Coordinates of C-alpha atoms in Angstrom, one line a residue:
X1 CA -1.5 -7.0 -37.1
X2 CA -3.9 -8.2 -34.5
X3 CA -2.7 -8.7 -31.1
X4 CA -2.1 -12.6 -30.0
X5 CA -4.7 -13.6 -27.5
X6 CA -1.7 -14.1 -25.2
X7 CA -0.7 -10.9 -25.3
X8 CA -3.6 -8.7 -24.7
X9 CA -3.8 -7.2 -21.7
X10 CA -7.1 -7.2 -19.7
X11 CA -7.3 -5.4 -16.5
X12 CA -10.4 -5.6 -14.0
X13 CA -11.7 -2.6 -13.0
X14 CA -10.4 -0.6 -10.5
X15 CA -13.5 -0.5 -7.9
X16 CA -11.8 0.8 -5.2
X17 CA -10.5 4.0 -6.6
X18 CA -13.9 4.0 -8.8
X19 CA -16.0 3.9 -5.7
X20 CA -14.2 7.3 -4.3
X21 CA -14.6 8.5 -7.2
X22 CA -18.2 8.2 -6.8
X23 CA -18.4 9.3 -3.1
X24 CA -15.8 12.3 -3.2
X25 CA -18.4 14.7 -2.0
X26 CA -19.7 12.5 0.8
X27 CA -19.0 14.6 4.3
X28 CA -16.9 12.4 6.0
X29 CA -14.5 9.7 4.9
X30 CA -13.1 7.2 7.9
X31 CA -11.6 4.9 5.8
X32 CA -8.5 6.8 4.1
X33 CA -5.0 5.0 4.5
X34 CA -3.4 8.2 4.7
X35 CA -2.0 10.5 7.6
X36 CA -4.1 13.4 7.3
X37 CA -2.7 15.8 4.4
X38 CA 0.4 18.1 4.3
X39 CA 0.6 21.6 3.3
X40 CA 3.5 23.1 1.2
X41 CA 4.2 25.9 3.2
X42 CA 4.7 23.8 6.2
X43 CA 8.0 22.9 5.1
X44 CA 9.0 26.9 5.2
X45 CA 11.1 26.3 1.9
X46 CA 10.8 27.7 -1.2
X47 CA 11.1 26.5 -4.2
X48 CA 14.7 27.0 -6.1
X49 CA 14.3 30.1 -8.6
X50 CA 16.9 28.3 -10.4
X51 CA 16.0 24.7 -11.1
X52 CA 15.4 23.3 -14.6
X53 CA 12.0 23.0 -15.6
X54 CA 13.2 21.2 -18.9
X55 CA 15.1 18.6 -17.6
X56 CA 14.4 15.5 -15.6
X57 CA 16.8 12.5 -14.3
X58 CA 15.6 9.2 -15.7
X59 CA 15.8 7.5 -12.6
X60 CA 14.9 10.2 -9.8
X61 CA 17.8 12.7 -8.9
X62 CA 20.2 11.8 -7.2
X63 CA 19.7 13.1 -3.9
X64 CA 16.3 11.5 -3.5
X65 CA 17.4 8.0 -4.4
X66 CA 19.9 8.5 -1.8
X67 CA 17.2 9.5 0.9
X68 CA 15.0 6.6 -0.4
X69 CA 18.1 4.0 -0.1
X70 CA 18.9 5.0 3.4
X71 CA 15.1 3.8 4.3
X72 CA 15.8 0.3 3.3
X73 CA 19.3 -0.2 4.0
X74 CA 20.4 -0.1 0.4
X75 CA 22.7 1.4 -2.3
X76 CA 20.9 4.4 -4.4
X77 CA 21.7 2.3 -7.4
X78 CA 19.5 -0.3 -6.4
X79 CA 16.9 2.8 -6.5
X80 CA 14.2 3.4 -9.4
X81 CA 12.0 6.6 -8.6
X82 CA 8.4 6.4 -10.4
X83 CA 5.2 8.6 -10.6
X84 CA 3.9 6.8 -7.1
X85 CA 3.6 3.5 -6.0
X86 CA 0.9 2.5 -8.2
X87 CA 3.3 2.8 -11.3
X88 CA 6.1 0.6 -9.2
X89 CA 3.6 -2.2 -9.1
X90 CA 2.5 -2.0 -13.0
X91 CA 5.9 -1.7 -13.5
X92 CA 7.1 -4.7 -12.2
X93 CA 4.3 -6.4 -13.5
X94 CA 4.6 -5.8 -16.8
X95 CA 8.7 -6.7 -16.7
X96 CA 8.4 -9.8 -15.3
X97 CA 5.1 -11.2 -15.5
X98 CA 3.8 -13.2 -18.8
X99 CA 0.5 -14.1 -20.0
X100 CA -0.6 -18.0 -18.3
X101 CA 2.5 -17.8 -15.2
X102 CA 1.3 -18.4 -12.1
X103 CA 1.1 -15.3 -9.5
X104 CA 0.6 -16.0 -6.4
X105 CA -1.1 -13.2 -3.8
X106 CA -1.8 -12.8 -0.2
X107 CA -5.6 -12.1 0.8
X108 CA -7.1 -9.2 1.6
X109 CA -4.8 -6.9 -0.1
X110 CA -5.1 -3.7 -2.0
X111 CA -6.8 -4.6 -4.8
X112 CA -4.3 -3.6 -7.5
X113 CA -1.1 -6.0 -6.4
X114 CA -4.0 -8.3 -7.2
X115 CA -5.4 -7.3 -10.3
X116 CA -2.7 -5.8 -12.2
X117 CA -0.8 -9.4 -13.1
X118 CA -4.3 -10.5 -13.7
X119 CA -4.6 -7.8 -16.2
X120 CA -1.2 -8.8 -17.7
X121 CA -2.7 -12.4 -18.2
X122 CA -0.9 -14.1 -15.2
X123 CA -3.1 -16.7 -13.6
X124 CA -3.6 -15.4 -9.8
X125 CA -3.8 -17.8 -6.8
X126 CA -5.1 -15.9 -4.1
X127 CA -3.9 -17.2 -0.6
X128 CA -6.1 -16.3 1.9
X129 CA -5.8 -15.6 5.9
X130 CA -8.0 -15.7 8.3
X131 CA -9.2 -13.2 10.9
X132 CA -10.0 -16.1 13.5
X133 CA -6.1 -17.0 13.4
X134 CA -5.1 -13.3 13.7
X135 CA -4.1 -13.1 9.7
X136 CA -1.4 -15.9 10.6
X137 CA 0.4 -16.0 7.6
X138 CA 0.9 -19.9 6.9
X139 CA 4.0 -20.5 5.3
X140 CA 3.8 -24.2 4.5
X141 CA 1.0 -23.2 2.5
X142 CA 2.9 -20.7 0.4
X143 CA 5.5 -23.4 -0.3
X144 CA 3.2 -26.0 -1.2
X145 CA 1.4 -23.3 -3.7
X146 CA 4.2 -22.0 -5.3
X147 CA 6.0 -25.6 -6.0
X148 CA 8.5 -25.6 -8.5
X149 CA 6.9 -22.7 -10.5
X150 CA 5.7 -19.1 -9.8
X151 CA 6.6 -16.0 -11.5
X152 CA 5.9 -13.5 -8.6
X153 CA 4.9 -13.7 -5.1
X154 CA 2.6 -10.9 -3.8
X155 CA 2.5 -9.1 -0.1
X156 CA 1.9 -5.6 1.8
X157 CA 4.2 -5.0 4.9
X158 CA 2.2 -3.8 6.6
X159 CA -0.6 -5.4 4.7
X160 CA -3.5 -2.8 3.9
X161 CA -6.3 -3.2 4.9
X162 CA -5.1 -5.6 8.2
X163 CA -1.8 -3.8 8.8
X164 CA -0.3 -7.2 9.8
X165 CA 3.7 -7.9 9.7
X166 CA 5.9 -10.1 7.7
X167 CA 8.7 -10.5 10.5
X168 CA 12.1 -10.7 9.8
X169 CA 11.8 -15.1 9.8
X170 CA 8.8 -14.8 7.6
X171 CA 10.7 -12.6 4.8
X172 CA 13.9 -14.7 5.1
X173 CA 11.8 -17.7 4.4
X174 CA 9.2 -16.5 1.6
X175 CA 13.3 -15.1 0.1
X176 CA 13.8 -19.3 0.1
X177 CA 10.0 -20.2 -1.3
X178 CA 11.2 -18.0 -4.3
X179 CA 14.6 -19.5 -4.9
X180 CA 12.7 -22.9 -5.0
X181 CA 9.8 -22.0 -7.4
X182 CA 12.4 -19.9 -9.3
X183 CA 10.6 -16.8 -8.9
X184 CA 10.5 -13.2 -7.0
X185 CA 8.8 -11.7 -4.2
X186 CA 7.0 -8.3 -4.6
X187 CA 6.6 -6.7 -1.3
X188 CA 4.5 -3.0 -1.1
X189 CA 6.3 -1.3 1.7
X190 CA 3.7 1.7 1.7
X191 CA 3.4 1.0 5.6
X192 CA 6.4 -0.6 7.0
X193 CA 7.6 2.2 8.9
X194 CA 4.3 2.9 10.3
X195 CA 5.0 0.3 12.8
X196 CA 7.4 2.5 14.5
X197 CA 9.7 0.9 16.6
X198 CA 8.1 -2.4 15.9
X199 CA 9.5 -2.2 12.2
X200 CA 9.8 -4.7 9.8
X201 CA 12.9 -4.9 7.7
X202 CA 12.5 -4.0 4.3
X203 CA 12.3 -7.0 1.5
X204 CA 15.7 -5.2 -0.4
X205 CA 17.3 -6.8 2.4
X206 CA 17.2 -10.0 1.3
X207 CA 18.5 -10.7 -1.6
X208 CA 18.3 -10.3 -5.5
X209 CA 14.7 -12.1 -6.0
X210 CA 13.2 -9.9 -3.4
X211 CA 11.6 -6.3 -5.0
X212 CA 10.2 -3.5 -2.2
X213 CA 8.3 -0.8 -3.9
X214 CA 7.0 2.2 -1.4
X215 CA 6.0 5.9 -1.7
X216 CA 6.1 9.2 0.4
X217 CA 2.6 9.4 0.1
X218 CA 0.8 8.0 3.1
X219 CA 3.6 8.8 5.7
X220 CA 3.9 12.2 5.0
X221 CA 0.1 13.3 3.5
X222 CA 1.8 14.3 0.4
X223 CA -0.5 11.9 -2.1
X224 CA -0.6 14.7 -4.9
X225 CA 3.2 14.5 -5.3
X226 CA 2.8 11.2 -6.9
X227 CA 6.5 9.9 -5.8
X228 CA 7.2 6.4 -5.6
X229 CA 9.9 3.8 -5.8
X230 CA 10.7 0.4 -6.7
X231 CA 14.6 -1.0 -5.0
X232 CA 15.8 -4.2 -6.9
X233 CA 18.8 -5.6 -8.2
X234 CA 20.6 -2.8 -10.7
X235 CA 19.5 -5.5 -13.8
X236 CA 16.1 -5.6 -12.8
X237 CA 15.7 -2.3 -12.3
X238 CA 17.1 -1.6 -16.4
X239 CA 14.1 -3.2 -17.1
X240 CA 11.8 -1.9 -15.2
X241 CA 13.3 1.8 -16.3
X242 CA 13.3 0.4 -20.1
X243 CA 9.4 0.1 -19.7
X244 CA 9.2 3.5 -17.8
X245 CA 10.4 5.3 -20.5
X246 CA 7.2 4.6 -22.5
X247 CA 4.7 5.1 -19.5
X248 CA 5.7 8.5 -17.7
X249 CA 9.8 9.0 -18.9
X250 CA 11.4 10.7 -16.5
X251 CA 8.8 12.1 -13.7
X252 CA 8.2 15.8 -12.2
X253 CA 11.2 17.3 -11.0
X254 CA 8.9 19.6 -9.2
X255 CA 7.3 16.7 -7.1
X256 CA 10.8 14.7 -6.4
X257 CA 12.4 18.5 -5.0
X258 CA 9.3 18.4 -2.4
X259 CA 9.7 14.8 -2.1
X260 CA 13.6 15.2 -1.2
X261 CA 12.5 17.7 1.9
X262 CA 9.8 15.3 3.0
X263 CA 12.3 12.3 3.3
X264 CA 15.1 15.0 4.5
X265 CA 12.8 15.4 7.6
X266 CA 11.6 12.1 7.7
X267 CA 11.7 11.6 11.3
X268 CA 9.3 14.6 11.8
X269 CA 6.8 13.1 9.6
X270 CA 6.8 9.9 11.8
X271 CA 6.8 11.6 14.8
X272 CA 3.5 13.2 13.4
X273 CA 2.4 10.6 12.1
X274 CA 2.2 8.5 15.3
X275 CA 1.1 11.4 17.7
X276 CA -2.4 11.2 15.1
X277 CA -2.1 7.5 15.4
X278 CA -2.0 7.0 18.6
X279 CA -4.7 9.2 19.1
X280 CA -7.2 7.9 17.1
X281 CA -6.0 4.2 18.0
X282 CA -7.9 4.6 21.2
X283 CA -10.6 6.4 20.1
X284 CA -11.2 3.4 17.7
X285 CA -10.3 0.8 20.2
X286 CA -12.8 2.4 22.3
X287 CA -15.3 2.6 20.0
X288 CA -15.4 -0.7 18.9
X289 CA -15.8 -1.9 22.7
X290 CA -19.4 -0.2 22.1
X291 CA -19.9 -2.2 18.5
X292 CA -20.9 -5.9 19.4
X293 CA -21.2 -6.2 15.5
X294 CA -17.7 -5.8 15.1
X295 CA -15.2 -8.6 15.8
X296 CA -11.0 -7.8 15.8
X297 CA -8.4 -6.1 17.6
X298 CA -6.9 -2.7 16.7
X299 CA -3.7 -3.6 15.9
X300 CA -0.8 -1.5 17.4
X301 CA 0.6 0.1 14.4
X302 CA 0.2 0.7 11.0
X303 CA -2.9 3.3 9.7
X304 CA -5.7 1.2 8.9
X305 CA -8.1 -2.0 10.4
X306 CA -10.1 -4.3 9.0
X307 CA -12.7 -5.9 11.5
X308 CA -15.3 -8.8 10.7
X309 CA -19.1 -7.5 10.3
X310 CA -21.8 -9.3 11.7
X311 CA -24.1 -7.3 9.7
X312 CA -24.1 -7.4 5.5
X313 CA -21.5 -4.7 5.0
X314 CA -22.8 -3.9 1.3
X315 CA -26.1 -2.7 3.1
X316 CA -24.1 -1.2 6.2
X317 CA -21.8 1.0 3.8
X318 CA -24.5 2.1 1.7
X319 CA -27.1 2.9 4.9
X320 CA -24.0 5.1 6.3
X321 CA -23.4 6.8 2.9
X322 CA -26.8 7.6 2.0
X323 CA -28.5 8.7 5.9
X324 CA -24.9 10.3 7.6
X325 CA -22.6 10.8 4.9
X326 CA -20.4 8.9 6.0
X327 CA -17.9 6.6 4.1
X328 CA -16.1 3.2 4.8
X329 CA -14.1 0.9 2.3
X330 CA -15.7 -2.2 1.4
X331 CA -14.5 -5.5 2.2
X332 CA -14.9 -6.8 -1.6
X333 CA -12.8 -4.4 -2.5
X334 CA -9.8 -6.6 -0.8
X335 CA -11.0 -9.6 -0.9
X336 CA -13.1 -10.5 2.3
X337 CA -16.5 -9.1 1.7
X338 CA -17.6 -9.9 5.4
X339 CA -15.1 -7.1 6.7
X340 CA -14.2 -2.7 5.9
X341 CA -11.8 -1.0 6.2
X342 CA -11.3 1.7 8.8
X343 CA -8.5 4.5 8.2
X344 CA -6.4 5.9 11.8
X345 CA -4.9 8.8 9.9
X346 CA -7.9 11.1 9.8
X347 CA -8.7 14.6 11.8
X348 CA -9.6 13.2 15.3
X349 CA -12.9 15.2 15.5
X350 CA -14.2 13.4 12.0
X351 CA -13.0 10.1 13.4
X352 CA -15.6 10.5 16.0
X353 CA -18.2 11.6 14.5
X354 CA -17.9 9.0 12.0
X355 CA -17.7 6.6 14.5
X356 CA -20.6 7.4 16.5
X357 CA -22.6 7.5 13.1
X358 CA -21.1 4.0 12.4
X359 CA -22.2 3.0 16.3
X360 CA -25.4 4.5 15.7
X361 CA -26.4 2.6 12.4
X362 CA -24.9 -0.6 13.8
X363 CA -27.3 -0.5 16.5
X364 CA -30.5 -0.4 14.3
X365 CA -29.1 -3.2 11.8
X366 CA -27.8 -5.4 14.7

């Protein structure tokens, strides 16, 4: 039977993963979201010689979805663990989101909670900020957007690549837009606890339409573990576990042990994580002071920034590829070609060095 028009799924390209892809060898990357990577032998554990390489729990083991519910204030039943955050997202996607509904997204964002309803044939409104405002998210305008109808409304928290805040006002009221337009609100929580004691509740908080997703993969430098997590109400989450079962079943148990030490120590991998932030926040800040090309304020938490270019940034990231080696992130890739994205989470010494070959180019383009 040939698949209805409706029905066929379509998904852009994936150009940010595509382009590391491409530049994997290059010598220095400075525009990784991560906190520079873990090692397994750091946590001085060892594996148990006992545990069941056969079996796996559908919906993460128990004592994970525990750790992960304490995070966001929550119940472990309200707890779905998935092969990383990038599954959360199709996930939800795919559960909720039908061919022609209206999805509306905030801009610049990680590319995929943009183009994944797009490849399930949603029609995406992208609502854009604006750097000259401070990415002031303007509220009135979501309303007005969503109207009577949306299927899903789309946010980081932080965002990535700005790492701006939804506040706790901002959630409660985008919890209201959704009751209005009868839909839900998909918030990536990736970063939230980046901003330390500037936090920003989680989106579980708020009520049945509101869906958090997250991962242990950028606070801790664990990325190969590939452990994510959508919390949503328990009937939700039966469907988004229904769909699961045909994309990766139950998930590694080997991964979700590791993962279960990494949120067992959680508050060791935040205090790590901001003694390398904080770091390399002035050295950025710093930096930039020296770069009249650039325009934008490091922010004070989260792992990446995303300052305005005065110069063509498709001609500044290819320069700084080809003649130092040297890799940023592409504005296009989030939507707001005019800006890249810097990464805080790298070894100090490459941060500099990547820096002062950014400075460097800058100053012969300028």
């Amino acid at each position: 039977m040939a698949d209805h028009p409706l029905r066929r799924m379509d998904f852009p390209p994936f150009e940010h993963l595509l382009h590391y892809e491409k530049v994997h060898g290059a010598r220095l990357n400075i525009s990784f979201s991560n906190i520079r990577d873990f090692h397994l032998d750091g946590f001085r554990r060892n594996l148990p010689k006992d545990l069941d390489l056969n079996w796996t729990f559908r919906n993460g083991t128990p004592e994970l979805r525990r750790l992960i519910a304490k995070r966001h204030r929550t119940s472990p039943k309200r707890v779905l663990v998935t092969t990383g955050a990038t599954e959360a997202n199709f996930l939800v996607n795919a559960s909720l989101v039908h061919p022609r509904e209206r999805v509306l997204v905030d801009v610049p964002i990680y590319s995929p909670l943009r183009d994944v309803p797009r490849g399930v044939g949603a029609k995406v409104v992208e609502i854009p900020r604006n750097c000259e405002d401070g990415w002031r998210l303007d509220l009135d305008r979501w309303r007005k957007t969503a109207g009577r109808r949306a299927s899903l409304l789309v946010f980081a928290n932080l965002n990535n690549p700005t790492s701006t805040a939804l506040s706790r006002p901002d959630i409660r009221e985008l919890a209201d837009i959704a009751e209005e337009c009868d839909g839900r609100v998909l918030v990536d929580e990736t970063f939230r606890e980046l901003a330390f004691q500037d936090k920003p509740p989680s989106a579980a908080e708020f009520g049945p339409r509101m869906i958090a997703l997250s991962t242990v993969t950028k606070v801790c430098g664990l990325g190969t573990l590939r452990v994510g997590w959508i919390i949503g109400a328990p009937d939700l989450l039966d469907r988004f576990a229904g769909l699961k079962d045909y994309t990766t079943g139950g998930g590694s148990i080997l991964s979700q042990t590791i993962a279960t030490w990494a949120l067992g120590q959680w508050d060791f991998f935040l205090r790590r994580a901001k003694r390398i932030l904080d770091a390399n926040r002035r050295i950025v800040a710093e930096a930039i002071n020296e770069m009249p090309a650039l325009q934008g304020d490091v922010p004070r938490g989260g792992i990446v920034l995303f300052p305005h270019c005065t110069v063509d940034v498709a001609k500044l990231a290819n320069r700084l590829l080809k003649q130092y080696g040297t890799v940023i992130a592409e504005g296009r890739f989030f939507g707001a070609p005019d800006h890249f994205r810097l990464g805080l989470g790298g070894e100090t010494r490459n941060l500099r060095e990547g820096l002062a070959n950014l400075r460097q180019l800058l100053g012969s383009m300028s």
